[in-house]
Amino acid sequence: MDTTPSHKRPPSPHLISNPFIKKKNLQWTLNAPGPIPRSSPPLDRESYPGLRTDYTAGPGSSAPEPRPTAPAVESGAAIIDDHLQHFSEHLAQFVRQRTGEDSILCKLSIDEYAAIYTANAGSEQGAHFVIHQHDHPIAGTHYDLRLQINETSSVSWAIMYGLPGDPNSMRLNRNATETRIHSIWNHLIETASPETGSLMIWDTGTYSILPRRSKYAPALDPDSGASDGETASPSPPTTQQSLLHAAFQARKIKIRLHGTKLPDPYVIYMRLTKTEDAAGRAKATPTKSPRRRRRRAAKSAPTQDPETSNSETNGYGDSDADLVPVTSSQLPQKDAAALSALEKELRELDDDEVRRTNAYKGATNSIGSIHQRKWYLSLERDLSGFAPTKSKSDRMTWEPKRSSAAETLDPGTSDSSSRLTYPFYVRGTEFERSVVTGRLGADILCDEGVRGFVPRMGWKPVVN
């Protein structure tokens, strides 16, 4: 029996289906896509023990998490377990093919690049070096020379025009500014970001510290077997790291770079004058800034929070913007300005340890490096295979020696196809390529997805 009240409306008729949609199309379903295939095959686990590819979204989740980017790892925003594996896989995606005229673009394979690092990192005998081309938007284009000083860290200099390569150059000397101590895994980085620009591996390999002979030392005995410019030490330290430490403390370093791109032999001489040493130490010594006296508040001003004075007495009274308490009468713009100032101070507190030790997190300043000291770097022409000669105009020039060491400078040798030959010039971002991937700085910016990067203008190479 129908109990529906007669006063209610009858049920609405069914909607008329769209005659233009086929019935079979109404049965469609959507399935979640599978994992995206890798753009390049992964590296062999047997060749690289400790390979880690099981990046997950968190505990209890099996969903793969995107690999951290190289800029995130470099800045410390992302932490990974195996830097060698991470950057080897990262760079392997961008290696330029060795074909035709580009056959010498990549001088190091990924395996060779990894093997040099593996043989030195974490070892007391390690003597790894890297030269980065850094195209910074503010500091401009410069070349960072980093030398391993212990198992985990490296001392670093920023060289504006790159290493000298012409023994007869009128500008043979370079200014090398001491920077922070880096973790040795920074030797593996080749990346780019809008804030820091592009970073490219210009050359990498190992180094040897050569003994330095004072100009006041007595003349060498020809029968002693020591070569010009070198003298045998009675009890030399056992490692290149300890030799570098001793030379660094003496402020005079004579170092031979066994790179992949640089000529062989290639020796540079670095020195720090007493004046620059004193200026750098004075600049790095923290000084207590004078406390600014507060102006007496007007009578109509609201009473200050007692916490303000307590914070000031605890040593945080240098910035008035961080001490003024937030009141309800303040405008949102002022509130935002106060918060941003507080965040800025917190970041400065986080970086205080970095400034105090002159070492980034994870690195150890075991060599006594001081930030922003200015060294002088020049090509050691004698030990690099050159001898002084006088021309017809009585002008002193340096010519290759006729010895086995100078034979490597002959362009006809087999090694000359993969190395620079004297004289060479560092020509900047538009010409210099990575020794590992064969990329230009612009290629790295493109590969890392950096758009609209504006480099600092005015950089010119030294070609005279």
Tab-separated table of C-alpha atoms in Angstrom:
chain	number	residue	atom	x	y	z
A	1	MET	CA	0.000	0.000	0.000
A	2	ASP	CA	1.373	3.375	-0.995
A	3	THR	CA	1.817	5.480	2.127
A	4	THR	CA	3.228	8.498	0.309
A	5	PRO	CA	1.216	11.591	1.216
A	6	SER	CA	-0.752	12.941	-1.681
A	7	HIS	CA	0.314	16.469	-1.011
A	8	LYS	CA	4.036	15.749	-1.756
A	9	ARG	CA	5.540	16.071	-5.207
A	10	PRO	CA	6.164	12.865	-7.100
A	11	PRO	CA	9.796	11.818	-7.644
A	12	SER	CA	11.617	13.562	-10.493
A	13	PRO	CA	12.112	11.575	-13.655
A	14	HIS	CA	15.585	10.218	-14.496
A	15	LEU	CA	17.915	12.605	-16.316
A	16	ILE	CA	18.174	12.114	-19.999
A	17	SER	CA	21.625	10.757	-20.940
A	18	ASN	CA	23.838	12.647	-23.385
A	19	PRO	CA	23.187	11.087	-26.807
A	20	PHE	CA	26.651	12.142	-28.059
A	21	ILE	CA	28.579	9.966	-25.526
A	22	LYS	CA	28.953	6.326	-26.388
A	23	LYS	CA	28.014	3.834	-23.709
A	24	LYS	CA	31.403	2.090	-23.869
A	25	ASN	CA	33.160	5.379	-23.117
A	26	LEU	CA	31.305	5.583	-19.810
A	27	GLN	CA	33.247	2.532	-18.617
A	28	TRP	CA	36.707	4.193	-18.805
A	29	THR	CA	38.988	4.064	-15.772
A	30	LEU	CA	42.304	5.776	-14.940
A	31	ASN	CA	45.296	3.932	-13.532
A	32	ALA	CA	48.215	5.576	-11.692
A	33	PRO	CA	51.346	5.762	-13.877
A	34	GLY	CA	54.320	3.591	-13.048
A	35	PRO	CA	57.777	4.853	-12.070
A	36	ILE	CA	59.489	7.084	-14.589
A	37	PRO	CA	62.466	5.317	-16.201
A	38	ARG	CA	65.947	6.733	-15.522
A	39	SER	CA	67.483	8.929	-18.172
A	40	SER	CA	70.745	7.000	-17.860
A	41	PRO	CA	71.579	3.523	-16.556
A	42	PRO	CA	72.675	3.380	-12.904
A	43	LEU	CA	76.307	2.744	-12.026
A	44	ASP	CA	77.506	-0.732	-11.161
A	45	ARG	CA	77.173	-1.693	-7.493
A	46	GLU	CA	80.334	-3.808	-7.655
A	47	SER	CA	82.380	-0.835	-8.858
A	48	TYR	CA	80.911	1.487	-6.228
A	49	PRO	CA	80.276	-0.246	-2.901
A	50	GLY	CA	77.750	1.529	-0.783
A	51	LEU	CA	75.459	2.336	-3.691
A	52	ARG	CA	72.205	3.711	-2.339
A	53	THR	CA	69.224	4.082	-4.638
A	54	ASP	CA	66.395	3.276	-2.221
A	55	TYR	CA	65.446	6.870	-1.432
A	56	THR	CA	62.068	6.689	0.323
A	57	ALA	CA	59.538	9.240	1.448
A	58	GLY	CA	59.903	8.309	5.122
A	59	PRO	CA	59.509	5.500	7.644
A	60	GLY	CA	56.861	3.018	6.663
A	61	SER	CA	56.544	4.393	3.129
A	62	SER	CA	57.757	2.593	0.027
A	63	ALA	CA	57.076	5.459	-2.379
A	64	PRO	CA	60.328	6.678	-3.976
A	65	GLU	CA	61.404	10.187	-3.032
A	66	PRO	CA	62.973	12.506	-5.604
A	67	ARG	CA	66.749	12.574	-5.355
A	68	PRO	CA	68.061	15.767	-3.755
A	69	THR	CA	69.455	18.278	-6.187
A	70	ALA	CA	73.145	19.119	-6.314
A	71	PRO	CA	72.609	22.727	-5.105
A	72	ALA	CA	70.628	21.405	-2.128
A	73	VAL	CA	73.451	19.033	-1.183
A	74	GLU	CA	76.077	21.742	-1.622
A	75	SER	CA	74.208	24.233	0.563
A	76	GLY	CA	73.512	21.659	3.286
A	77	ALA	CA	69.739	21.744	2.787
A	78	ALA	CA	69.856	18.026	1.861
A	79	ILE	CA	72.048	15.418	3.556
A	80	ILE	CA	73.118	12.250	1.749
A	81	ASP	CA	75.151	9.245	2.829
A	82	ASP	CA	77.412	8.723	-0.191
A	83	HIS	CA	78.551	11.899	-1.943
A	84	LEU	CA	80.694	10.022	-4.451
A	85	GLN	CA	77.809	7.860	-5.612
A	86	HIS	CA	75.405	10.787	-5.721
A	87	PHE	CA	77.578	13.089	-7.814
A	88	SER	CA	78.901	10.281	-10.014
A	89	GLU	CA	75.363	9.390	-11.012
A	90	HIS	CA	74.465	13.053	-11.362
A	91	LEU	CA	77.366	13.921	-13.669
A	92	ALA	CA	76.988	10.714	-15.681
A	93	GLN	CA	73.729	12.093	-17.069
A	94	PHE	CA	75.454	15.083	-18.675
A	95	VAL	CA	78.688	13.709	-20.119
A	96	ARG	CA	79.269	15.068	-23.609
A	97	GLN	CA	79.959	12.412	-26.223
A	98	ARG	CA	83.536	12.050	-27.509
A	99	THR	CA	82.996	12.275	-31.244
A	100	GLY	CA	84.873	14.053	-33.984
A	101	GLU	CA	86.364	17.381	-32.979
A	102	ASP	CA	84.922	16.972	-29.490
A	103	SER	CA	87.011	13.866	-28.798
A	104	ILE	CA	88.995	15.646	-26.075
A	105	LEU	CA	86.091	17.409	-24.381
A	106	CYS	CA	86.030	14.904	-21.519
A	107	LYS	CA	89.509	14.075	-20.301
A	108	LEU	CA	88.337	11.989	-17.343
A	109	SER	CA	85.733	9.251	-17.453
A	110	ILE	CA	83.312	8.950	-14.545
A	111	ASP	CA	85.194	5.854	-13.351
A	112	GLU	CA	88.554	7.664	-13.441
A	113	TYR	CA	87.064	10.694	-11.745
A	114	ALA	CA	85.687	8.479	-8.960
A	115	ALA	CA	88.890	6.437	-8.638
A	116	ILE	CA	91.054	9.527	-7.960
A	117	TYR	CA	88.699	10.619	-5.218
A	118	THR	CA	88.390	7.148	-3.685
A	119	ALA	CA	92.173	6.756	-3.480
A	120	ASN	CA	92.553	9.965	-1.436
A	121	ALA	CA	89.387	10.702	0.555
A	122	GLY	CA	89.473	9.445	4.130
A	123	SER	CA	93.208	8.703	3.975
A	124	GLU	CA	96.119	10.281	5.834
A	125	GLN	CA	98.143	9.769	2.660
A	126	GLY	CA	95.559	11.572	0.516
A	127	ALA	CA	96.678	14.532	-1.605
A	128	HIS	CA	93.644	15.375	-3.705
A	129	PHE	CA	93.181	18.703	-5.437
A	130	VAL	CA	90.495	20.291	-7.563
A	131	ILE	CA	90.228	23.559	-9.477
A	132	HIS	CA	86.672	24.828	-9.815
A	133	GLN	CA	85.587	27.487	-12.250
A	134	HIS	CA	83.044	29.492	-10.259
A	135	ASP	CA	80.942	32.034	-12.132
A	136	HIS	CA	79.399	33.906	-9.204
A	137	PRO	CA	76.799	36.639	-9.899
A	138	ILE	CA	78.368	39.018	-7.333
A	139	ALA	CA	82.006	37.954	-6.919
A	140	GLY	CA	82.377	37.369	-10.654
A	141	THR	CA	84.243	34.596	-12.431
A	142	HIS	CA	87.099	33.113	-10.416
A	143	TYR	CA	88.881	29.788	-9.986
A	144	ASP	CA	88.918	27.974	-6.639
A	145	LEU	CA	92.035	25.916	-5.869
A	146	ARG	CA	91.330	23.350	-3.130
A	147	LEU	CA	93.995	21.122	-1.567
A	148	GLN	CA	93.289	18.229	0.783
A	149	ILE	CA	94.666	18.892	4.293
A	150	ASN	CA	93.286	15.904	6.230
A	151	GLU	CA	91.017	12.934	5.728
A	152	THR	CA	87.868	15.017	5.337
A	153	SER	CA	88.772	18.640	4.531
A	154	SER	CA	90.574	20.927	2.108
A	155	VAL	CA	92.031	24.427	2.218
A	156	SER	CA	90.797	26.760	-0.497
A	157	TRP	CA	91.956	29.851	-2.401
A	158	ALA	CA	89.965	31.971	-4.843
A	159	ILE	CA	92.122	32.970	-7.846
A	160	MET	CA	90.587	35.683	-9.973
A	161	TYR	CA	92.103	34.939	-13.403
A	162	GLY	CA	92.929	31.261	-13.023
A	163	LEU	CA	96.347	29.653	-12.898
A	164	PRO	CA	99.135	31.253	-14.963
A	165	GLY	CA	100.330	29.346	-18.017
A	166	ASP	CA	102.715	31.662	-19.885
A	167	PRO	CA	106.279	31.805	-18.490
A	168	ASN	CA	106.904	35.093	-20.327
A	169	SER	CA	103.669	36.789	-19.299
A	170	MET	CA	103.845	40.381	-18.113
A	171	ARG	CA	101.261	39.459	-15.453
A	172	LEU	CA	102.722	36.241	-14.126
A	173	ASN	CA	101.522	36.776	-10.538
A	174	ARG	CA	97.996	36.136	-9.322
A	175	ASN	CA	96.170	37.186	-6.164
A	176	ALA	CA	94.910	34.111	-4.304
A	177	THR	CA	92.432	34.923	-1.534
A	178	GLU	CA	92.071	32.401	1.264
A	179	THR	CA	88.483	31.225	1.806
A	180	ARG	CA	86.667	28.793	4.101
A	181	ILE	CA	87.815	25.241	4.715
A	182	HIS	CA	85.630	22.928	2.614
A	183	SER	CA	84.652	19.307	3.040
A	184	ILE	CA	86.609	17.157	0.614
A	185	TRP	CA	83.389	15.905	-0.982
A	186	ASN	CA	83.058	19.427	-2.387
A	187	HIS	CA	85.774	18.337	-4.847
A	188	LEU	CA	83.093	16.250	-6.584
A	189	ILE	CA	80.590	19.045	-7.173
A	190	GLU	CA	79.613	20.410	-10.548
A	191	THR	CA	76.350	22.295	-10.326
A	192	ALA	CA	74.559	25.633	-10.651
A	193	SER	CA	71.946	27.727	-8.877
A	194	PRO	CA	70.537	31.259	-9.290
A	195	GLU	CA	72.174	32.429	-6.053
A	196	THR	CA	75.683	31.014	-6.553
A	197	GLY	CA	76.002	30.740	-10.342
A	198	SER	CA	77.741	27.830	-12.065
A	199	LEU	CA	80.458	25.626	-10.569
A	200	MET	CA	82.565	23.541	-12.983
A	201	ILE	CA	85.420	21.071	-12.439
A	202	TRP	CA	88.211	22.726	-14.419
A	203	ASP	CA	90.857	20.173	-13.408
A	204	THR	CA	91.428	17.572	-10.698
A	205	GLY	CA	94.131	15.158	-9.595
A	206	THR	CA	96.802	14.953	-6.896
A	207	TYR	CA	99.514	17.288	-5.642
A	208	SER	CA	103.080	17.051	-4.332
A	209	ILE	CA	104.751	19.541	-1.995
A	210	LEU	CA	108.292	20.325	-3.103
A	211	PRO	CA	111.045	21.409	-0.699
A	212	ARG	CA	111.890	25.092	-0.784
A	213	ARG	CA	115.493	26.281	-0.718
A	214	SER	CA	116.238	29.651	0.822
A	215	LYS	CA	118.153	32.172	-1.271
A	216	TYR	CA	120.493	32.597	1.692
A	217	ALA	CA	121.412	28.918	1.778
A	218	PRO	CA	124.944	27.926	0.689
A	219	ALA	CA	125.549	26.813	-2.863
A	220	LEU	CA	124.716	23.227	-3.699
A	221	ASP	CA	127.393	20.640	-4.225
A	222	PRO	CA	127.129	19.333	-7.810
A	223	ASP	CA	127.877	15.816	-6.551
A	224	SER	CA	125.040	15.879	-4.033
A	225	GLY	CA	122.470	14.862	-6.647
A	226	ALA	CA	120.012	17.623	-5.751
A	227	SER	CA	118.536	19.553	-8.652
A	228	ASP	CA	118.436	23.308	-8.979
A	229	GLY	CA	115.786	24.894	-6.792
A	230	GLU	CA	115.437	21.792	-4.607
A	231	THR	CA	117.279	20.469	-1.590
A	232	ALA	CA	116.924	17.169	0.184
A	233	SER	CA	115.410	17.419	3.654
A	234	PRO	CA	117.164	15.346	6.324
A	235	SER	CA	113.913	14.032	7.803
A	236	PRO	CA	110.987	14.764	5.495
A	237	PRO	CA	107.458	14.239	6.811
A	238	THR	CA	105.837	11.064	5.621
A	239	THR	CA	102.686	12.522	4.054
A	240	GLN	CA	101.874	15.287	1.610
A	241	GLN	CA	99.343	16.607	4.117
A	242	SER	CA	102.033	17.170	6.764
A	243	LEU	CA	104.338	18.718	4.165
A	244	LEU	CA	101.567	21.091	3.155
A	245	HIS	CA	100.891	21.921	6.796
A	246	ALA	CA	104.549	22.802	7.414
A	247	ALA	CA	104.794	24.890	4.241
A	248	PHE	CA	101.518	26.622	5.051
A	249	GLN	CA	102.799	27.639	8.472
A	250	ALA	CA	105.997	28.969	6.873
A	251	ARG	CA	103.815	30.993	4.468
A	252	LYS	CA	105.713	29.698	1.428
A	253	ILE	CA	104.354	26.768	-0.576
A	254	LYS	CA	105.947	25.194	-3.630
A	255	ILE	CA	103.491	22.708	-5.070
A	256	ARG	CA	103.366	20.487	-8.144
A	257	LEU	CA	99.908	19.721	-9.516
A	258	HIS	CA	99.470	16.333	-11.175
A	259	GLY	CA	96.273	17.151	-13.003
A	260	THR	CA	94.522	15.872	-16.084
A	261	LYS	CA	94.360	19.111	-18.039
A	262	LEU	CA	97.418	21.008	-16.759
A	263	PRO	CA	100.801	20.503	-18.465
A	264	ASP	CA	103.284	18.105	-16.903
A	265	PRO	CA	105.361	19.274	-15.099
A	266	TYR	CA	103.364	22.172	-13.657
A	267	VAL	CA	104.656	23.830	-10.464
A	268	ILE	CA	103.337	26.935	-8.738
A	269	TYR	CA	104.760	28.988	-5.894
A	270	MET	CA	102.503	30.569	-3.257
A	271	ARG	CA	103.674	33.023	-0.625
A	272	LEU	CA	102.096	35.122	2.087
A	273	THR	CA	103.896	38.297	3.120
A	274	LYS	CA	104.131	39.355	6.756
A	275	THR	CA	102.079	42.451	5.970
A	276	GLU	CA	99.236	40.469	4.397
A	277	ASP	CA	99.434	37.914	7.210
A	278	ALA	CA	99.048	40.615	9.855
A	279	ALA	CA	96.245	42.335	7.929
A	280	GLY	CA	94.374	39.045	7.467
A	281	ARG	CA	94.672	38.099	11.133
A	282	ALA	CA	93.491	41.534	12.252
A	283	LYS	CA	90.516	41.344	9.911
A	284	ALA	CA	89.584	37.852	11.092
A	285	THR	CA	89.869	38.694	14.810
A	286	PRO	CA	86.359	39.225	16.187
A	287	THR	CA	85.886	42.641	17.714
A	288	LYS	CA	83.114	43.543	20.125
A	289	SER	CA	81.003	46.256	18.599
A	290	PRO	CA	80.259	49.202	20.902
A	291	ARG	CA	76.849	49.094	22.500
A	292	ARG	CA	74.535	51.777	21.252
A	293	ARG	CA	72.745	53.721	23.949
A	294	ARG	CA	68.992	53.797	23.725
A	295	ARG	CA	67.268	57.109	23.494
A	296	ARG	CA	65.014	57.837	26.453
A	297	ALA	CA	61.465	57.006	25.516
A	298	ALA	CA	58.867	59.760	25.500
A	299	LYS	CA	56.260	59.839	28.250
A	300	SER	CA	53.488	59.025	25.799
A	301	ALA	CA	55.273	55.876	24.608
A	302	PRO	CA	53.985	52.552	25.969
A	303	THR	CA	55.969	50.912	28.734
A	304	GLN	CA	58.608	48.526	27.460
A	305	ASP	CA	58.388	44.845	28.226
A	306	PRO	CA	60.818	43.836	31.007
A	307	GLU	CA	62.136	41.026	28.793
A	308	THR	CA	63.731	43.631	26.541
A	309	SER	CA	66.189	44.771	29.182
A	310	ASN	CA	66.950	41.186	30.180
A	311	SER	CA	67.758	40.262	26.599
A	312	GLU	CA	69.956	43.305	26.267
A	313	THR	CA	71.995	42.424	29.329
A	314	ASN	CA	72.487	38.914	27.980
A	315	GLY	CA	74.468	40.195	25.037
A	316	TYR	CA	71.817	40.653	22.371
A	317	GLY	CA	71.623	44.423	22.540
A	318	ASP	CA	73.436	45.226	19.296
A	319	SER	CA	70.302	45.381	17.178
A	320	ASP	CA	67.430	47.523	18.441
A	321	ALA	CA	65.054	46.089	15.839
A	322	ASP	CA	65.271	42.666	17.468
A	323	LEU	CA	64.677	43.951	20.990
A	324	VAL	CA	61.551	46.069	20.592
A	325	PRO	CA	58.577	43.966	21.734
A	326	VAL	CA	55.713	43.542	19.331
A	327	THR	CA	52.567	45.366	20.416
A	328	SER	CA	49.062	45.263	19.032
A	329	SER	CA	49.312	48.894	17.973
A	330	GLN	CA	52.098	48.171	15.490
A	331	LEU	CA	51.319	47.941	11.803
A	332	PRO	CA	51.697	44.612	9.961
A	333	GLN	CA	54.565	46.026	7.907
A	334	LYS	CA	56.586	46.780	11.024
A	335	ASP	CA	55.732	43.372	12.426
A	336	ALA	CA	57.042	41.673	9.285
A	337	ALA	CA	60.208	43.775	9.408
A	338	ALA	CA	60.842	42.785	13.024
A	339	LEU	CA	60.355	39.098	12.244
A	340	SER	CA	62.672	39.219	9.241
A	341	ALA	CA	65.326	40.918	11.365
A	342	LEU	CA	64.969	38.185	13.976
A	343	GLU	CA	65.331	35.483	11.360
A	344	LYS	CA	68.419	37.204	10.061
A	345	GLU	CA	69.961	37.256	13.517
A	346	LEU	CA	69.192	33.573	14.030
A	347	ARG	CA	70.949	32.726	10.790
A	348	GLU	CA	73.939	34.754	11.901
A	349	LEU	CA	74.031	32.819	15.146
A	350	ASP	CA	73.954	29.564	13.197
A	351	ASP	CA	76.870	30.740	11.043
A	352	ASP	CA	78.865	32.056	13.989
A	353	GLU	CA	80.662	28.723	14.394
A	354	VAL	CA	81.551	28.704	10.697
A	355	ARG	CA	83.068	32.163	10.968
A	356	ARG	CA	84.882	31.326	14.192
A	357	THR	CA	86.551	28.190	12.831
A	358	ASN	CA	86.760	29.360	9.194
A	359	ALA	CA	85.393	25.938	8.218
A	360	TYR	CA	82.068	24.839	6.811
A	361	LYS	CA	80.043	22.213	8.644
A	362	GLY	CA	81.631	18.801	8.322
A	363	ALA	CA	85.118	20.224	7.688
A	364	THR	CA	88.001	20.670	10.131
A	365	ASN	CA	90.445	23.564	10.009
A	366	SER	CA	93.530	21.575	11.003
A	367	ILE	CA	95.919	23.823	9.079
A	368	GLY	CA	95.214	27.180	10.742
A	369	SER	CA	93.567	28.808	7.735
A	370	ILE	CA	92.415	32.418	8.136
A	371	HIS	CA	89.595	33.859	6.075
A	372	GLN	CA	90.325	36.509	3.413
A	373	ARG	CA	94.116	36.492	3.677
A	374	LYS	CA	95.660	37.446	0.344
A	375	TRP	CA	98.438	35.232	-1.002
A	376	TYR	CA	100.548	35.716	-4.112
A	377	LEU	CA	100.657	32.876	-6.637
A	378	SER	CA	103.028	32.550	-9.595
A	379	LEU	CA	104.295	29.942	-12.029
A	380	GLU	CA	107.549	28.302	-10.885
A	381	ARG	CA	109.215	28.506	-14.280
A	382	ASP	CA	112.390	26.628	-13.462
A	383	LEU	CA	110.653	23.542	-12.083
A	384	SER	CA	107.993	23.703	-14.790
A	385	GLY	CA	110.632	22.984	-17.437
A	386	PHE	CA	111.932	26.416	-18.463
A	387	ALA	CA	115.324	28.111	-18.391
A	388	PRO	CA	116.159	31.826	-18.715
A	389	THR	CA	117.825	32.974	-21.925
A	390	LYS	CA	118.786	36.373	-23.287
A	391	SER	CA	117.511	37.483	-26.644
A	392	LYS	CA	119.310	39.738	-29.111
A	393	SER	CA	117.680	42.759	-27.486
A	394	ASP	CA	119.090	41.678	-24.085
A	395	ARG	CA	115.582	40.901	-22.881
A	396	MET	CA	115.335	37.922	-20.547
A	397	THR	CA	112.970	35.221	-21.801
A	398	TRP	CA	112.160	31.743	-20.597
A	399	GLU	CA	112.488	28.850	-23.037
A	400	PRO	CA	111.827	25.112	-22.567
A	401	LYS	CA	114.778	23.153	-21.255
A	402	ARG	CA	116.303	20.450	-23.399
A	403	SER	CA	115.704	17.625	-21.005
A	404	SER	CA	113.427	14.684	-20.463
A	405	ALA	CA	111.136	16.910	-18.392
A	406	ALA	CA	110.686	19.289	-21.295
A	407	GLU	CA	109.906	16.491	-23.733
A	408	THR	CA	106.392	16.384	-22.333
A	409	LEU	CA	105.922	19.907	-23.642
A	410	ASP	CA	106.406	18.748	-27.238
A	411	PRO	CA	103.070	19.027	-29.062
A	412	GLY	CA	103.950	15.892	-31.026
A	413	THR	CA	103.782	13.586	-28.032
A	414	SER	CA	100.770	11.393	-27.442
A	415	ASP	CA	99.966	13.103	-24.153
A	416	SER	CA	99.676	16.514	-25.772
A	417	SER	CA	96.256	15.655	-27.200
A	418	SER	CA	94.777	15.514	-23.692
A	419	ARG	CA	96.774	18.245	-21.950
A	420	LEU	CA	97.288	21.952	-22.256
A	421	THR	CA	100.621	23.038	-23.681
A	422	TYR	CA	102.691	26.100	-22.822
A	423	PRO	CA	101.801	28.856	-23.199
A	424	PHE	CA	98.158	28.479	-22.228
A	425	TYR	CA	95.610	31.020	-21.040
A	426	VAL	CA	92.468	30.612	-18.947
A	427	ARG	CA	89.849	32.288	-21.128
A	428	GLY	CA	86.752	32.162	-18.924
A	429	THR	CA	83.269	30.699	-18.957
A	430	GLU	CA	82.678	30.957	-22.695
A	431	PHE	CA	85.676	28.745	-23.543
A	432	GLU	CA	86.691	26.617	-20.540
A	433	ARG	CA	85.120	23.147	-20.333
A	434	SER	CA	84.709	20.631	-17.547
A	435	VAL	CA	87.416	17.994	-17.392
A	436	VAL	CA	84.767	15.399	-16.418
A	437	THR	CA	81.649	16.202	-18.459
A	438	GLY	CA	83.035	18.460	-21.195
A	439	ARG	CA	80.407	21.120	-20.435
A	440	LEU	CA	80.640	24.879	-20.573
A	441	GLY	CA	79.308	26.983	-17.723
A	442	ALA	CA	76.218	27.801	-19.801
A	443	ASP	CA	75.583	24.067	-20.283
A	444	ILE	CA	75.639	23.508	-16.526
A	445	LEU	CA	73.168	26.340	-15.965
A	446	CYS	CA	70.857	24.818	-18.584
A	447	ASP	CA	71.173	21.260	-17.226
A	448	GLU	CA	70.370	22.421	-13.691
A	449	GLY	CA	67.317	24.354	-14.889
A	450	VAL	CA	68.670	27.809	-14.009
A	451	ARG	CA	66.984	30.441	-16.165
A	452	GLY	CA	67.696	34.142	-16.469
A	453	PHE	CA	71.094	34.038	-14.732
A	454	VAL	CA	72.852	37.424	-15.007
A	455	PRO	CA	76.642	37.088	-14.616
A	456	ARG	CA	78.850	39.877	-13.396
A	457	MET	CA	80.255	41.793	-16.345
A	458	GLY	CA	83.772	43.073	-16.936
A	459	TRP	CA	85.799	39.875	-16.575
A	460	LYS	CA	88.659	39.627	-19.099
A	461	PRO	CA	91.306	36.894	-19.369
A	462	VAL	CA	95.005	37.564	-18.938
A	463	VAL	CA	96.554	36.894	-22.368
A	464	ASN	CA	99.708	38.997	-22.206
